[in-house]
Tab-separated table of C-alpha atoms and ligand atoms in Angstrom:
chain	number	residue	atom	x	y	z
A	101	MET	CA	132.769	44.621	99.694
A	102	ILE	CA	131.878	46.849	102.658
A	103	LEU	CA	134.614	49.268	101.557
A	104	VAL	CA	133.120	49.563	98.030
A	105	LYS	CA	129.686	50.282	99.517
A	106	LYS	CA	131.116	52.967	101.782
A	107	LYS	CA	132.834	54.598	98.822
A	108	GLN	CA	129.586	54.598	96.846
A	109	ILE	CA	127.678	56.157	99.716
A	110	LEU	CA	130.339	58.840	100.074
A	111	LEU	CA	130.224	59.586	96.356
A	112	ILE	CA	126.411	59.829	96.360
A	113	SER	CA	126.531	62.152	99.369
A	114	VAL	CA	129.043	64.387	97.592
A	115	TYR	CA	126.793	64.479	94.493
A	116	ILE	CA	123.764	65.378	96.621
A	117	PHE	CA	125.686	68.091	98.437
A	118	VAL	CA	127.030	69.625	95.203
A	119	GLY	CA	123.569	69.375	93.616
A	120	LEU	CA	121.927	71.168	96.515
A	121	TRP	CA	124.630	73.832	96.485
A	122	ILE	CA	124.083	74.479	92.750
A	123	ILE	CA	120.293	74.680	93.200
A	124	SER	CA	120.491	77.004	96.168
A	125	THR	CA	123.106	79.239	94.515
A	126	PHE	CA	121.709	79.565	91.027
A	127	PHE	CA	117.976	78.934	91.391
A	128	LYS	CA	117.261	81.088	94.418
A	129	PRO	CA	113.663	82.312	94.361
A	130	GLU	CA	113.945	85.996	93.424
A	131	LYS	CA	113.876	88.187	96.502
A	132	LYS	CA	110.885	90.489	96.207
A	133	ASP	CA	111.000	94.096	97.203
A	134	GLU	CA	107.972	95.066	99.256
A	135	ILE	CA	106.258	98.412	98.915
A	136	VAL	CA	103.419	99.564	101.143
A	137	PHE	CA	100.304	101.119	99.654
A	138	SER	CA	98.200	102.925	102.221
A	139	ILE	CA	94.523	103.341	101.428
A	140	GLY	CA	91.147	103.903	103.100
A	141	ALA	CA	88.047	102.985	101.092
A	142	GLY	CA	84.804	100.976	101.191
A	143	THR	CA	84.810	97.175	101.540
A	144	LYS	CA	83.919	96.465	97.922
A	145	GLU	CA	86.492	98.997	96.764
A	146	ILE	CA	89.263	97.387	98.793
A	147	GLY	CA	88.321	93.956	97.402
A	148	PHE	CA	88.669	95.218	93.854
A	149	ILE	CA	91.903	97.074	94.569
A	150	GLU	CA	93.363	93.832	95.909
A	151	GLU	CA	92.674	92.297	92.481
A	152	LEU	CA	94.379	95.222	90.746
A	153	VAL	CA	97.385	94.931	93.024
A	154	ALA	CA	97.639	91.201	92.250
A	155	GLU	CA	97.635	92.068	88.537
A	156	PHE	CA	100.408	94.628	89.131
A	157	GLU	CA	102.469	92.023	90.981
A	158	ARG	CA	102.091	89.572	88.087
A	159	GLU	CA	103.370	92.256	85.705
A	160	ASN	CA	106.174	93.251	88.123
A	161	PRO	CA	107.378	89.969	89.657
A	162	ALA	CA	110.150	91.661	91.632
A	163	ILE	CA	107.715	93.859	93.567
A	164	GLN	CA	105.319	92.792	96.270
A	165	VAL	CA	102.651	95.240	97.400
A	166	LYS	CA	101.398	95.265	100.953
A	167	LEU	CA	98.074	97.039	101.416
A	168	ASN	CA	97.813	99.142	104.530
A	169	VAL	CA	94.032	99.504	104.843
A	170	ILE	CA	92.903	102.367	107.050
A	171	SER	CA	89.413	103.563	107.961
A	172	SER	CA	87.531	105.227	105.176
A	173	PRO	CA	86.091	108.633	106.307
A	174	THR	CA	88.370	111.349	104.984
A	175	ASP	CA	88.819	113.157	108.331
A	176	GLN	CA	89.994	109.947	110.021
A	177	GLN	CA	92.442	109.243	107.222
A	178	HIS	CA	93.752	112.777	107.469
A	179	HIS	CA	94.388	112.298	111.159
A	180	TYR	CA	96.239	109.029	110.475
A	181	TYR	CA	98.617	110.753	108.064
A	182	LEU	CA	99.221	113.658	110.415
A	183	THR	CA	100.586	111.216	112.964
A	184	THR	CA	102.424	108.813	110.633
A	185	LEU	CA	103.899	111.272	108.134
A	186	GLY	CA	104.414	113.758	110.950
A	187	ALA	CA	106.634	111.082	112.550
A	188	LYS	CA	108.509	110.717	109.228
A	189	THR	CA	107.484	107.110	108.730
A	190	GLU	CA	109.343	105.120	106.077
A	191	ASN	CA	106.745	102.363	106.266
A	192	ILE	CA	104.451	103.831	103.630
A	193	ASP	CA	105.483	104.185	99.998
A	194	VAL	CA	102.308	105.040	98.086
A	195	MET	CA	99.279	106.827	99.559
A	196	ARG	CA	95.813	107.558	98.349
A	197	ILE	CA	95.197	111.140	99.424
A	198	ASP	CA	92.122	113.364	99.359
A	199	THR	CA	92.420	116.327	96.989
A	200	ILE	CA	92.198	118.747	99.934
A	201	TRP	CA	95.340	117.553	101.726
A	202	LEU	CA	97.794	118.155	98.927
A	203	ALA	CA	98.906	121.705	99.761
A	204	GLU	CA	99.233	120.859	103.451
A	205	PHE	CA	101.285	117.696	102.850
A	206	ALA	CA	103.405	119.308	100.128
A	207	SER	CA	104.218	122.366	102.212
A	208	ALA	CA	105.240	120.065	105.087
A	209	ARG	CA	107.492	118.181	102.568
A	210	TRP	CA	105.710	114.920	103.366
A	211	ILE	CA	105.072	114.039	99.746
A	212	GLU	CA	107.480	113.810	96.849
A	213	PRO	CA	107.312	116.030	93.740
A	214	LEU	CA	106.558	113.797	90.770
A	215	ASP	CA	107.603	116.101	87.915
A	216	ALA	CA	110.726	114.050	87.237
A	217	PHE	CA	108.754	110.810	86.928
A	218	ILE	CA	105.891	111.747	84.606
A	219	THR	CA	106.103	112.467	80.877
A	220	GLY	CA	104.511	115.608	79.419
A	221	GLU	CA	102.207	113.449	77.345
A	222	ASP	CA	100.970	111.443	80.325
A	223	ARG	CA	100.413	114.601	82.361
A	224	ALA	CA	98.382	116.218	79.566
A	225	SER	CA	96.081	113.185	79.369
A	226	PHE	CA	94.370	114.025	82.689
A	227	ILE	CA	91.320	116.290	83.078
A	228	PRO	CA	92.811	119.811	83.357
A	229	VAL	CA	90.891	120.757	86.536
A	230	THR	CA	92.811	118.074	88.430
A	231	GLU	CA	95.938	120.265	88.243
A	232	LYS	CA	94.213	122.743	90.544
A	233	THR	CA	94.604	120.314	93.421
A	234	ASN	CA	97.709	118.398	92.299
A	235	VAL	CA	100.127	121.258	91.987
A	236	TYR	CA	101.632	123.216	94.847
A	237	GLU	CA	104.062	126.081	94.317
A	238	GLY	CA	104.588	124.982	90.723
A	239	TYR	CA	105.404	121.311	91.422
A	240	LEU	CA	103.257	118.284	90.700
A	241	TYR	CA	102.788	116.333	93.921
A	242	ALA	CA	100.186	113.711	93.046
A	243	ILE	CA	98.476	111.864	90.213
A	244	PRO	CA	94.669	112.060	90.083
A	245	TRP	CA	93.220	108.572	90.468
A	246	ASN	CA	89.516	109.312	90.393
A	247	ILE	CA	87.518	112.495	90.209
A	248	ASN	CA	84.368	112.884	92.275
A	249	VAL	CA	81.372	115.184	91.963
A	250	GLY	CA	78.260	115.598	94.074
A	251	LEU	CA	75.254	114.146	92.217
A	252	LEU	CA	71.505	113.960	92.719
A	253	TYR	CA	70.201	110.404	92.903
A	254	TYR	CA	66.441	110.023	92.639
A	255	ARG	CA	63.765	107.368	92.772
A	256	LYS	CA	62.928	107.162	89.079
A	257	ASP	CA	59.994	104.811	89.755
A	258	LEU	CA	58.281	107.244	92.127
A	259	LEU	CA	58.892	110.323	89.994
A	260	GLU	CA	57.369	108.454	87.036
A	261	LYS	CA	54.430	107.232	89.126
A	262	TYR	CA	53.504	110.836	90.002
A	263	GLY	CA	54.359	112.272	86.586
A	264	PHE	CA	57.444	114.347	87.531
A	265	SER	CA	60.741	114.877	85.725
A	266	PRO	CA	63.900	115.183	87.812
A	267	PRO	CA	64.048	118.681	89.345
A	268	ASP	CA	66.102	121.477	87.865
A	269	THR	CA	65.771	123.993	90.723
A	270	TRP	CA	65.440	123.765	94.506
A	271	GLU	CA	61.904	125.041	94.223
A	272	GLU	CA	60.961	122.141	91.953
A	273	CYS	CA	62.759	119.678	94.209
A	274	ILE	CA	60.891	120.880	97.306
A	275	ASP	CA	57.605	120.850	95.432
A	276	ILE	CA	58.114	117.242	94.275
A	277	CYS	CA	59.099	116.184	97.796
A	278	ARG	CA	56.041	117.783	99.341
A	279	LYS	CA	53.732	116.039	96.878
A	280	ILE	CA	55.229	112.567	96.990
A	281	THR	CA	56.695	112.015	100.457
A	282	PRO	CA	53.472	112.078	102.548
A	283	ARG	CA	51.890	109.563	100.168
A	284	GLU	CA	54.869	107.218	100.052
A	285	ASN	CA	56.005	107.684	103.632
A	286	LEU	CA	59.639	108.489	102.990
A	287	TYR	CA	62.028	111.422	103.401
A	288	GLY	CA	62.409	113.903	100.570
A	289	TYR	CA	66.026	115.003	100.372
A	290	LEU	CA	68.912	113.143	102.027
A	291	TRP	CA	72.289	114.816	102.293
A	292	GLN	CA	75.354	115.065	104.531
A	293	GLY	CA	74.908	117.534	107.413
A	294	LYS	CA	77.040	116.042	110.194
A	295	GLN	CA	80.054	118.043	111.367
A	296	TYR	CA	82.785	116.706	109.058
A	297	GLU	CA	84.326	117.360	105.648
A	298	GLY	CA	81.251	116.048	103.799
A	299	LEU	CA	79.224	118.954	105.224
A	300	VAL	CA	81.724	121.416	103.750
A	301	CYS	CA	81.188	119.787	100.340
A	302	ASN	CA	77.399	120.076	100.669
A	303	PHE	CA	77.645	123.697	101.802
A	304	ILE	CA	79.894	124.634	98.859
A	305	GLU	CA	77.419	122.994	96.489
A	306	PHE	CA	74.419	124.793	97.965
A	307	ILE	CA	76.142	128.188	97.778
A	308	GLY	CA	77.669	127.361	94.381
A	309	GLY	CA	74.146	126.757	93.032
A	310	ASN	CA	73.423	130.357	93.998
A	311	ASN	CA	76.669	131.693	92.445
A	312	GLY	CA	78.230	131.933	95.922
A	313	ARG	CA	81.790	131.062	96.950
A	314	ILE	CA	83.898	130.895	100.119
A	315	ILE	CA	86.877	132.659	98.536
A	316	ASP	CA	86.543	134.547	95.242
A	317	GLU	CA	88.849	134.387	92.219
A	318	ASN	CA	91.011	137.201	93.660
A	319	GLY	CA	91.513	135.364	96.934
A	320	ALA	CA	89.123	137.565	98.960
A	321	THR	CA	87.011	135.899	101.663
A	322	VAL	CA	83.385	136.194	100.533
A	323	VAL	CA	81.825	133.484	102.689
A	324	HIS	CA	79.451	135.975	104.401
A	325	SER	CA	77.747	137.103	101.155
A	326	VAL	CA	73.999	137.586	100.731
A	327	GLN	CA	73.822	134.661	98.275
A	328	ASN	CA	75.473	132.390	100.824
A	329	LYS	CA	73.082	133.448	103.555
A	330	ARG	CA	70.175	132.560	101.302
A	331	ALA	CA	71.707	129.168	100.522
A	332	LEU	CA	72.325	128.405	104.200
A	333	ASP	CA	68.770	129.454	105.023
A	334	LEU	CA	67.588	126.879	102.510
A	335	MET	CA	69.767	124.144	104.064
A	336	ARG	CA	68.136	124.878	107.431
A	337	ASP	CA	64.667	125.098	105.922
A	338	LEU	CA	64.949	121.663	104.342
A	339	ILE	CA	65.176	120.272	107.884
A	340	TRP	CA	63.106	122.689	109.999
A	341	LYS	CA	60.554	124.375	107.729
A	342	PHE	CA	59.819	121.983	104.861
A	343	LYS	CA	60.759	118.941	106.953
A	344	ILE	CA	61.797	117.043	103.846
A	345	SER	CA	65.250	116.189	105.237
A	346	PRO	CA	65.478	114.005	108.367
A	347	PRO	CA	65.753	115.787	111.739
A	348	ASN	CA	69.037	113.932	112.373
A	349	THR	CA	70.646	115.332	109.217
A	350	TYR	CA	73.011	117.501	111.258
A	351	SER	CA	73.858	114.875	113.863
A	352	GLU	CA	74.061	111.643	111.872
A	353	LEU	CA	74.054	111.974	108.131
A	354	MET	CA	77.310	111.248	106.340
A	355	GLU	CA	77.862	109.613	102.929
A	356	GLU	CA	77.281	106.055	104.111
A	357	SER	CA	74.434	106.667	106.584
A	358	SER	CA	72.480	108.679	103.990
A	359	ARG	CA	73.163	106.073	101.311
A	360	HIS	CA	71.874	103.297	103.567
A	361	LEU	CA	68.637	105.212	104.174
A	362	PHE	CA	68.199	105.732	100.443
A	363	GLN	CA	68.872	102.083	99.595
A	364	GLN	CA	66.420	101.015	102.274
A	365	GLY	CA	63.764	102.937	100.342
A	366	LYS	CA	63.564	105.734	102.901
A	367	GLY	CA	64.413	108.672	100.656
A	368	LEU	CA	63.169	110.156	97.385
A	369	PHE	CA	66.375	112.090	96.612
A	370	LEU	CA	69.941	111.617	97.750
A	371	ARG	CA	72.998	113.819	97.309
A	372	ASN	CA	76.072	111.643	97.074
A	373	TRP	CA	79.219	110.759	95.079
A	374	THR	CA	79.662	108.515	92.030
A	375	TYR	CA	80.262	105.236	93.935
A	376	VAL	CA	76.597	105.130	94.986
A	377	TRP	CA	75.588	104.455	91.388
A	378	ASP	CA	77.435	101.148	91.391
A	379	LEU	CA	76.069	100.046	94.776
A	380	CYS	CA	72.504	100.847	93.693
A	381	GLN	CA	72.898	98.809	90.492
A	382	GLU	CA	73.792	95.684	92.411
A	383	ASP	CA	71.041	96.163	94.995
A	384	PRO	CA	68.028	94.029	94.009
A	385	PHE	CA	65.613	96.650	95.390
A	386	MET	CA	67.261	99.704	93.838
A	387	ALA	CA	68.375	98.401	90.441
A	388	GLY	CA	66.145	99.953	87.795
A	389	ARG	CA	64.503	102.243	90.343
A	390	VAL	CA	67.257	104.850	90.561
A	391	GLY	CA	68.146	107.745	88.295
A	392	VAL	CA	70.941	110.281	88.549
A	393	THR	CA	71.240	113.895	87.512
A	394	GLN	CA	72.898	117.171	88.482
A	395	LEU	CA	72.216	118.815	91.823
A	396	PRO	CA	69.389	121.406	91.890
A	397	ARG	CA	70.229	125.103	91.540
A	398	PHE	CA	68.766	128.424	92.644
A	399	PRO	CA	66.807	130.373	90.007
A	400	GLU	CA	69.711	132.760	89.292
A	401	GLY	CA	72.457	130.158	89.789
A	402	ALA	CA	73.929	127.241	87.846
A	403	HIS	CA	74.070	123.546	88.768
A	404	SER	CA	77.093	123.192	90.923
A	405	SER	CA	79.097	120.266	92.301
A	406	VAL	CA	82.156	120.048	94.475
A	407	CYS	CA	85.267	118.634	92.859
A	408	GLY	CA	86.239	115.768	95.099
A	409	GLY	CA	88.352	112.771	94.374
A	410	TRP	CA	91.490	110.985	95.388
A	411	HIS	CA	95.069	111.216	94.248
A	412	LEU	CA	98.049	108.909	94.439
A	413	ALA	CA	101.164	110.320	96.077
A	414	VAL	CA	104.596	109.075	97.111
A	415	ASN	CA	105.768	109.423	100.698
A	416	ALA	CA	108.796	111.735	100.725
A	417	TYR	CA	110.446	109.464	103.339
A	418	SER	CA	109.994	106.317	101.249
A	419	LYS	CA	113.191	104.478	100.331
A	420	LYS	CA	111.533	102.914	97.290
A	421	LYS	CA	110.287	105.853	95.287
A	422	GLU	CA	110.980	104.409	91.854
A	423	LYS	CA	108.942	101.275	92.648
A	424	ALA	CA	106.250	103.403	94.248
A	425	TRP	CA	106.006	105.350	91.008
A	426	ARG	CA	105.630	102.123	89.014
A	427	LEU	CA	102.579	101.221	91.093
A	428	ILE	CA	101.101	104.710	90.634
A	429	LYS	CA	101.648	104.531	86.892
A	430	PHE	CA	99.862	101.195	86.731
A	431	LEU	CA	96.939	102.250	88.940
A	432	SER	CA	96.357	105.554	87.170
A	433	SER	CA	96.692	104.150	83.631
A	434	GLY	CA	93.709	104.400	81.298
A	435	LYS	CA	93.419	100.584	81.311
A	436	THR	CA	93.096	100.401	85.108
A	437	GLN	CA	90.841	103.441	85.349
A	438	LYS	CA	88.456	101.875	82.856
A	439	LYS	CA	88.181	98.811	85.097
A	440	LEU	CA	87.558	101.074	88.103
A	441	ALA	CA	84.809	102.900	86.226
A	442	LEU	CA	83.132	99.645	85.152
A	443	ASN	CA	83.447	97.871	88.490
A	444	LEU	CA	83.148	100.632	91.091
A	445	ALA	CA	81.674	103.609	89.161
A	446	TRP	CA	84.784	105.631	89.933
A	447	ALA	CA	84.829	108.553	87.506
A	448	PRO	CA	88.069	108.515	85.491
A	449	THR	CA	90.617	111.305	85.455
A	450	LYS	CA	91.855	110.383	81.979
A	451	GLN	CA	90.003	112.594	79.521
A	452	LEU	CA	89.920	110.018	76.711
A	453	LEU	CA	87.854	107.570	78.745
A	454	TYR	CA	84.851	109.911	78.546
A	455	LYS	CA	84.794	109.096	74.796
A	456	ASP	CA	85.214	105.334	75.254
A	457	PRO	CA	82.195	103.629	73.588
A	458	GLU	CA	82.110	100.705	76.028
A	459	LEU	CA	82.194	103.021	79.025
A	460	ILE	CA	79.568	105.334	77.571
A	461	LYS	CA	77.301	102.322	77.087
A	462	GLN	CA	77.866	100.676	80.439
A	463	ALA	CA	78.300	103.712	82.669
A	464	PRO	CA	75.594	106.256	81.760
A	465	LEU	CA	76.580	108.138	84.886
A	466	LEU	CA	79.722	109.435	83.166
A	467	SER	CA	77.792	111.881	80.985
A	468	ILE	CA	76.315	113.470	84.146
A	469	VAL	CA	79.788	113.615	85.690
A	470	GLU	CA	81.065	115.351	82.551
A	471	LYS	CA	78.253	117.925	82.744
A	472	SER	CA	78.845	118.491	86.452
A	473	LEU	CA	82.529	119.101	85.794
A	474	ARG	CA	81.596	122.210	83.798
A	475	ASN	CA	80.716	124.170	86.951
A	476	VAL	CA	82.779	122.301	89.457
A	477	GLN	CA	83.773	123.974	92.730
A	478	VAL	CA	87.335	123.293	93.777
A	479	ARG	CA	87.961	123.565	97.505
A	480	PRO	CA	90.815	125.982	98.272
A	481	ASN	CA	94.191	124.332	97.578
A	482	LEU	CA	95.874	125.932	100.590
A	483	PRO	CA	98.206	124.531	103.254
A	484	TYR	CA	95.773	125.758	105.918
A	485	TYR	CA	92.644	124.397	104.226
A	486	GLN	CA	91.977	122.079	107.161
A	487	TRP	CA	91.627	125.042	109.539
A	488	ILE	CA	89.167	126.717	107.194
A	489	SER	CA	87.287	123.454	106.860
A	490	ASP	CA	87.124	122.984	110.647
A	491	SER	CA	85.533	126.399	111.045
A	492	VAL	CA	83.043	125.835	108.186
A	493	GLN	CA	82.087	122.404	109.555
A	494	LYS	CA	81.537	123.752	113.056
A	495	GLN	CA	79.631	126.913	112.182
A	496	ILE	CA	77.429	125.481	109.425
A	497	ASN	CA	76.556	122.602	111.716
A	498	LYS	CA	75.575	125.120	114.423
A	499	ALA	CA	73.291	126.867	111.958
A	500	LEU	CA	71.716	123.568	110.937
A	501	SER	CA	71.091	122.578	114.541
A	502	ASP	CA	69.553	126.029	115.102
A	503	GLN	CA	72.147	127.147	117.643
A	504	LYS	CA	73.045	130.107	115.397
A	505	THR	CA	71.343	132.069	112.644
A	506	SER	CA	72.773	131.768	109.143
A	507	GLN	CA	74.097	135.305	109.418
A	508	GLU	CA	75.899	134.621	112.710
A	509	ALA	CA	77.425	131.393	111.447
A	510	LEU	CA	78.712	132.929	108.210
A	511	GLN	CA	80.074	135.962	110.021
A	512	ALA	CA	81.933	133.687	112.463
A	513	ILE	CA	83.496	131.753	109.551
A	514	TYR	CA	84.508	135.020	107.895
A	515	SER	CA	86.258	136.320	111.030
A	516	LYS	CA	88.004	132.995	111.606
A	517	MET	CA	89.173	132.765	107.993
A	518	GLU	CA	90.612	136.259	108.139
A	519	ARG	CA	92.496	135.354	111.327
A	520	ILE	CA	93.804	132.109	109.848
A	521	GLN	CA	95.026	133.908	106.742
A	522	ASP	CA	96.695	136.611	108.821
A	523	ASP	CA	98.471	134.042	110.966
A	524	PHE	CA	99.659	132.187	107.920
A	525	ARG	CA	100.982	135.337	106.272
A	526	LYS	CA	102.856	136.274	109.461
A	527	ASN	CA	104.545	132.882	109.827
B	615	LIG	C1	84.646	112.017	98.916
B	615	LIG	C2	85.431	112.984	98.030
B	615	LIG	C3	86.458	113.734	98.826
B	615	LIG	C4	85.751	114.462	99.962
B	615	LIG	C5	84.990	113.479	100.839
B	615	LIG	C6	84.175	114.195	101.897
B	615	LIG	O1	85.438	110.984	99.338
B	615	LIG	O2	86.051	112.279	96.973
B	615	LIG	O3	87.166	114.641	98.019
B	615	LIG	O4	86.648	115.225	100.723
B	615	LIG	O5	84.114	112.695	100.060
B	615	LIG	O6	83.556	113.303	102.750
């Protein structure tokens, strides 16, 4: 009797063992391959990107995406990549890069050419101007994820109250500010004057609105032109003479600090990027009170915006380039970009989306973006752009804080740019 029981127990144990072996051999949970996506952006943006990544993982069950969230200001992100990519890290596969880093990263061979991955048809579907900052020495190094332009946000309610239309020129803008701001106790024009990349964007827009450039179409340095001096004089005057921009413009104001002031009801006009539209719509105080248009121009100039935006690139040291590309293809698809436009007011890089009826209805901002793109100023796509930018940031900030005249600051940038270009040619 005892012997029979023992036999049964043995048999059951064998069955259990074989069963477990079959399960563990044939029904192993699929091993996922992890790729790392490095990105710096605002809190709401990161939240939404997490949702997109989850959608990508559902569509690609063998891939798991780890987000490497870094701090959002562009200069800080740039610094992060100088140290990580400079150390040949393999721990990043996909990166969101600012348009201005492309030539530098490509010439250092830190990012992978993508020509072999993309089809001609897909490439042609993007806004053509994006190629000016995606291509280096004939190769495509990144896919444009969103395009950005400087825009003029205004308090529609206050302009209506005093019977004004949004300004076309700087003269009109100053006039409106001087009439409304003392009565409503707010600042007139908020913009980004602190020493960082955002100041370079503002400077290029001011000079662009007066037909001025840093480098002309033949590659000559023309930063010290008469038009540019006039534009820089105006930037100073907004703070010191007309007093319609806050006195801390040159020490404090960046995208986020100026946006906060505006949303707190402390500014009549704000220069900022597309994302501000979305944040104003969900702000109970701002919703319905804010309008958006192109930046003011000088009488002889045209409305002018900087072409900003962010691209997706693959780390040249990544061991998972094919999977990295799959994520880029998903994130930059028309379907995903439409969601980004509806949820975050990111302006698409796919041309067709500007004709999408649902987007046109729900994102009125896109028509202003389209107009601004007609006279968009592309920052020089050069490997040594950062050195030029550092000099522009420093000198323009000195002029704004009244440590230098406009003439002195522009002349100093000119001399520095010539030296940088010489050095680069020699090396
Ligand atoms: C925005 C633009 C980017 C620019 C930066 C400056 O993020 O998209 O191109 O360099 O602002 O602060």
